[in-house]
XYZ file of N, CA and C in Angstrom:
411
model
N 25.665 9.203 -65.015
C 25.249 8.789 -63.473
C 25.750 9.650 -62.611
N 24.660 10.847 -62.154
C 24.559 11.165 -60.800
C 24.567 10.504 -59.244
N 26.478 11.483 -58.750
C 26.530 11.088 -57.594
C 25.597 11.355 -56.969
N 25.331 10.535 -55.601
C 23.882 11.191 -55.174
C 24.811 11.687 -53.862
N 24.287 12.565 -53.070
C 25.063 13.582 -51.733
C 25.222 12.137 -50.853
N 25.966 12.195 -50.003
C 25.863 11.637 -48.504
C 25.488 12.519 -47.358
N 24.143 12.065 -47.072
C 23.879 13.205 -46.402
C 23.858 12.988 -44.618
N 24.287 14.271 -43.792
C 24.295 13.711 -42.920
C 23.506 12.881 -42.004
N 23.783 12.379 -41.082
C 22.332 11.863 -39.473
C 22.704 12.819 -38.768
N 21.842 13.327 -38.595
C 21.169 13.974 -37.247
C 21.383 13.246 -36.366
N 21.711 13.645 -35.245
C 22.114 13.442 -33.904
C 20.853 14.067 -32.772
N 20.635 13.418 -31.690
C 19.747 13.722 -30.365
C 20.492 15.079 -30.547
N 20.627 15.984 -29.436
C 20.208 16.887 -28.458
C 20.302 16.997 -26.996
N 21.319 16.635 -26.334
C 20.933 15.870 -24.912
C 21.994 16.845 -24.101
N 21.502 17.839 -22.666
C 23.192 18.284 -22.214
C 23.729 19.026 -22.637
N 23.662 19.353 -23.807
C 24.407 19.969 -24.937
C 25.205 19.118 -25.411
N 25.161 17.984 -25.672
C 25.737 17.175 -26.497
C 24.917 16.706 -27.332
N 25.534 16.165 -28.744
C 24.920 15.583 -29.381
C 25.080 14.011 -30.112
N 24.723 12.788 -28.549
C 24.234 11.995 -28.742
C 23.763 10.915 -30.282
N 24.828 9.915 -30.278
C 23.244 8.967 -31.348
C 22.722 8.166 -30.418
N 21.286 8.131 -30.689
C 19.894 7.078 -30.247
C 20.457 6.243 -29.091
N 20.187 5.502 -28.429
C 20.827 4.481 -27.478
C 20.534 2.912 -28.054
N 19.275 3.468 -28.862
C 19.446 1.686 -29.527
C 19.889 2.151 -30.954
N 19.992 2.859 -31.524
C 21.064 2.844 -32.515
C 20.169 3.100 -33.775
N 19.214 3.010 -33.652
C 17.628 3.433 -35.322
C 17.957 4.491 -35.473
N 18.226 4.602 -36.715
C 17.740 6.054 -37.865
C 16.124 5.717 -38.516
N 15.759 7.033 -39.145
C 14.746 7.346 -39.256
C 15.451 7.720 -40.726
N 14.174 7.992 -41.596
C 14.685 8.750 -43.062
C 13.947 9.582 -42.983
N 13.590 10.901 -43.630
C 13.086 12.108 -43.570
C 13.274 12.070 -45.305
N 11.395 11.449 -45.814
C 11.916 11.909 -46.972
C 10.770 13.282 -47.895
N 11.178 14.035 -48.575
C 10.689 14.800 -49.338
C 9.231 14.289 -49.930
N 8.505 15.409 -50.766
C 7.771 15.422 -51.225
C 7.679 14.953 -52.619
N 8.636 14.727 -53.408
C 9.619 13.877 -54.639
C 9.290 13.303 -53.775
N 9.396 12.276 -53.191
C 10.038 10.780 -53.249
C 11.525 10.667 -53.762
N 12.409 11.730 -52.809
C 13.565 11.818 -52.633
C 14.050 12.073 -50.814
N 15.103 11.525 -50.566
C 15.725 11.607 -49.465
C 15.971 12.560 -48.852
N 15.424 13.116 -47.738
C 15.808 14.868 -47.237
C 17.519 14.851 -46.068
N 17.159 13.595 -45.408
C 17.666 13.463 -44.184
C 17.715 12.348 -43.393
N 18.203 11.838 -43.030
C 18.603 10.867 -41.689
C 18.384 11.446 -40.537
N 17.669 10.767 -39.462
C 18.047 11.351 -38.340
C 17.205 10.116 -36.994
N 18.370 10.621 -36.191
C 18.132 9.350 -35.071
C 16.780 9.012 -34.430
N 16.379 7.834 -34.454
C 14.841 7.560 -33.702
C 14.972 7.480 -31.963
N 14.442 7.979 -31.148
C 15.025 8.022 -29.652
C 13.977 7.190 -29.440
N 14.313 6.953 -28.059
C 13.552 5.186 -27.680
C 13.924 6.449 -26.145
N 12.894 5.350 -25.502
C 12.260 5.563 -24.325
C 13.243 6.058 -23.610
N 14.223 5.107 -23.176
C 15.645 6.137 -22.666
C 16.394 6.636 -22.596
N 16.691 7.372 -24.558
C 16.939 8.547 -24.396
C 16.052 9.599 -24.259
N 14.730 9.481 -23.864
C 13.696 10.463 -23.516
C 14.065 10.383 -22.123
N 13.772 10.122 -21.603
C 14.237 9.603 -20.601
C 15.417 10.163 -19.726
N 16.537 10.379 -20.472
C 17.736 11.043 -20.144
C 17.576 12.299 -20.613
N 16.530 12.637 -21.879
C 16.512 13.863 -22.289
C 16.249 14.447 -20.568
N 14.719 13.755 -20.030
C 14.181 14.446 -19.057
C 14.684 15.000 -18.364
N 16.408 14.051 -18.052
C 16.309 14.196 -16.259
C 17.558 14.854 -16.681
N 18.098 15.030 -17.828
C 18.970 16.365 -18.067
C 18.285 18.105 -17.774
N 17.092 17.922 -18.320
C 15.985 18.809 -18.542
C 16.053 19.625 -16.599
N 15.691 18.018 -15.551
C 15.326 18.402 -15.122
C 16.508 19.452 -13.730
N 17.155 18.818 -14.268
C 19.074 18.577 -13.582
C 19.545 20.121 -13.981
N 18.872 20.842 -15.212
C 19.204 22.168 -15.449
C 18.310 23.643 -15.175
N 16.983 23.095 -15.091
C 15.952 24.087 -14.433
C 16.355 24.799 -13.901
N 16.839 23.996 -12.244
C 17.475 25.096 -11.156
C 17.932 26.258 -11.774
N 18.823 25.702 -12.265
C 20.519 26.404 -12.318
C 20.168 28.123 -13.472
N 18.952 27.359 -14.283
C 18.143 28.189 -15.337
C 17.015 29.349 -14.580
N 16.566 28.963 -13.351
C 15.210 29.846 -12.551
C 16.290 30.455 -11.729
N 17.787 30.175 -11.386
C 18.764 30.915 -10.582
C 18.906 32.353 -11.349
N 19.206 32.196 -12.581
C 19.606 33.071 -13.060
C 18.536 34.684 -13.082
N 19.276 35.297 -13.310
C 18.473 36.553 -12.558
C 17.717 36.574 -14.419
N 16.630 37.959 -14.459
C 15.526 38.019 -15.364
C 16.568 39.397 -16.704
N 17.517 39.779 -15.817
C 18.375 40.210 -17.206
C 19.790 39.239 -17.955
N 19.958 38.397 -16.807
C 20.736 37.307 -18.066
C 19.520 36.358 -18.906
N 18.870 35.883 -18.575
C 17.776 34.690 -18.993
C 17.456 36.137 -20.729
N 17.197 36.981 -20.667
C 17.207 37.939 -21.559
C 18.061 37.863 -21.936
N 19.784 38.281 -22.300
C 20.449 38.470 -23.238
C 20.477 37.066 -23.845
N 20.596 35.868 -22.456
C 20.542 34.678 -23.514
C 20.122 33.954 -24.485
N 18.247 34.513 -24.505
C 17.910 34.338 -25.211
C 18.039 35.535 -26.242
N 18.453 36.815 -25.925
C 18.450 37.612 -27.538
C 20.229 37.338 -28.394
N 20.882 36.473 -27.383
C 21.839 36.245 -28.227
C 20.816 34.584 -29.774
N 20.896 33.888 -28.731
C 20.486 33.173 -29.507
C 19.458 33.823 -31.001
N 18.713 34.856 -30.539
C 18.241 35.964 -31.780
C 19.145 36.221 -32.583
N 20.491 36.431 -32.330
C 21.337 37.026 -32.964
C 22.217 35.979 -33.523
N 22.043 34.088 -32.921
C 23.253 33.593 -33.341
C 22.205 33.509 -34.968
N 20.602 32.990 -34.813
C 20.242 32.566 -35.918
C 20.185 33.906 -36.510
N 19.979 34.902 -36.188
C 20.355 36.035 -37.177
C 20.867 36.085 -38.768
N 21.974 35.617 -38.146
C 23.883 35.081 -38.255
C 23.761 34.323 -39.323
N 23.015 33.812 -39.076
C 22.798 31.625 -40.134
C 21.337 31.971 -40.893
N 21.015 32.884 -41.078
C 19.093 33.311 -41.711
C 19.712 33.259 -42.800
N 20.587 32.565 -43.972
C 20.463 31.831 -45.150
C 20.262 30.249 -45.223
N 21.654 30.182 -43.828
C 21.181 28.220 -43.540
C 20.108 28.163 -43.186
N 18.975 29.146 -42.791
C 18.289 28.029 -41.969
C 16.778 28.411 -42.923
N 16.895 29.424 -43.964
C 16.320 29.718 -44.950
C 16.297 28.230 -46.057
N 16.829 27.942 -46.887
C 17.531 27.285 -46.769
C 17.045 25.108 -46.420
N 17.451 25.574 -44.988
C 16.634 24.583 -44.255
C 15.148 24.073 -44.539
N 14.748 25.198 -44.159
C 12.972 25.472 -44.495
C 12.652 24.994 -45.548
N 13.190 25.542 -46.683
C 13.005 25.642 -48.363
C 13.588 23.402 -48.604
N 14.037 22.887 -47.353
C 14.641 21.815 -47.781
C 13.482 20.550 -48.081
N 12.890 21.499 -47.069
C 11.258 20.249 -46.943
C 9.796 20.421 -46.627
N 8.437 20.144 -48.222
C 7.789 20.503 -48.231
C 6.529 20.883 -47.205
N 6.096 21.698 -47.623
C 5.587 22.120 -47.040
C 4.046 21.030 -46.475
N 3.758 20.927 -44.915
C 2.350 20.445 -44.962
C 0.954 20.274 -45.701
N 0.841 18.595 -45.937
C 0.620 18.613 -46.655
C -0.278 18.765 -48.273
N 1.246 19.568 -48.437
C 1.334 19.525 -49.819
C 3.061 19.081 -50.638
N 3.259 19.050 -51.955
C 4.489 18.284 -52.624
C 5.547 18.838 -52.321
N 4.601 20.682 -52.507
C 6.420 21.586 -52.816
C 6.604 22.286 -51.970
N 7.763 22.725 -52.183
C 8.911 22.912 -51.089
C 8.880 24.815 -51.120
N 8.927 25.507 -49.565
C 8.139 26.877 -49.528
C 9.077 27.541 -50.445
N 8.351 28.928 -50.933
C 9.343 29.298 -51.985
C 10.240 30.439 -50.632
N 11.231 31.213 -51.646
C 12.141 31.695 -50.453
C 11.329 33.230 -49.222
N 11.237 33.796 -50.313
C 9.856 34.645 -49.612
C 9.082 34.028 -48.467
N 8.677 32.755 -48.511
C 7.880 32.111 -47.209
C 8.812 31.887 -46.244
N 9.974 31.634 -46.525
C 11.269 30.409 -45.833
C 11.916 32.147 -44.828
N 11.779 32.587 -45.676
C 12.550 34.019 -45.292
C 11.466 34.537 -44.023
N 10.300 34.612 -44.582
C 9.628 35.342 -43.505
C 9.246 34.875 -42.196
N 8.949 33.072 -42.641
C 9.448 32.139 -40.894
C 10.315 32.622 -40.339
N 11.774 32.539 -40.833
C 12.527 33.072 -40.017
C 12.819 34.099 -39.480
N 11.697 34.963 -40.173
C 12.623 36.778 -39.475
C 11.207 36.202 -38.438
N 10.154 35.410 -38.457
C 9.653 35.586 -37.110
C 9.763 34.742 -36.182
N 10.771 33.850 -36.277
C 11.207 32.971 -35.493
C 12.142 33.709 -34.765
N 12.880 34.879 -35.008
C 14.408 35.225 -34.562
C 12.809 37.038 -33.676
N 11.951 37.122 -34.043
C 11.425 38.014 -33.700
C 10.416 37.557 -32.359
N 10.417 35.951 -32.505
C 9.594 35.770 -31.191
C 10.943 35.486 -29.754
N 12.054 35.429 -30.682
C 12.757 35.091 -29.859
C 13.226 36.636 -28.813
N 13.360 37.512 -30.159
C 13.769 38.791 -29.484
C 12.431 40.019 -28.540
N 11.010 38.537 -28.528
C 10.310 39.752 -27.435
C 10.495 38.718 -26.771
N 10.593 37.549 -26.297
C 10.676 36.370 -25.433
C 11.947 37.417 -24.600
N 13.058 37.716 -25.097
C 13.911 38.463 -23.977
C 13.396 39.599 -23.977
N 12.463 39.904 -24.223
C 11.912 41.461 -23.966
C 10.904 41.744 -22.259
N 10.635 40.201 -22.824
C 9.610 40.303 -21.878
C 10.148 39.360 -20.319
N 11.274 38.946 -20.799
C 11.835 37.632 -19.395
C 11.748 38.902 -17.794
N 12.082 40.020 -18.421
C 12.549 40.871 -16.828
C 11.690 41.928 -16.749
N 10.183 41.695 -17.199
C 8.743 42.480 -17.384
C 7.977 41.263 -16.885
N 7.689 39.921 -16.980
C 6.350 39.179 -16.332
C 6.650 39.438 -14.836
N 7.416 39.286 -14.212
C 7.765 39.181 -12.042
C 7.122 40.572 -11.890
N 7.354 40.819 -12.957
C 6.356 43.067 -12.760
C 4.883 42.894 -12.818
N 4.541 42.121 -13.924
C 3.355 42.122 -14.851
C 2.241 40.640 -13.539
N 2.848 39.999 -13.081
C 2.237 39.229 -12.532
C 2.085 39.177 -10.919
N 3.940 39.273 -10.925
C 4.360 39.634 -9.663
C 4.450 38.765 -8.536
N 5.803 37.279 -9.483
C 5.685 36.355 -9.152
C 6.853 35.826 -10.479
N 8.058 34.867 -9.574
C 9.135 34.922 -10.345
C 9.055 34.010 -11.328
């Protein structure tokens, strides 16, 4: 008999921490071939409220950063994603495409990761351009 893998239960990401949901509920994410792909925390209203409160508190700090610093942060995220491309491709390939029961091909997954990284780089490049183009902060 084949051993079943022990799957990680993905937690919420709130304020730089990974808390479990307040309710303790989880949900199972099923693949197209009726196998369990992952266990995820099922957030409650309180979890959502806490997330919004933390995001609102963080917004003034982000807003106070100059455009160059915001650009550096977004570019660093792109660098980190580039370094973890193989892991991101594997994660995308583990989930069937919407409306189908088949996983994306490796080429499709690599293209999706590359597009995401390219968008982060583009947003990083535009951080200090918007005030000049739009005329506001």
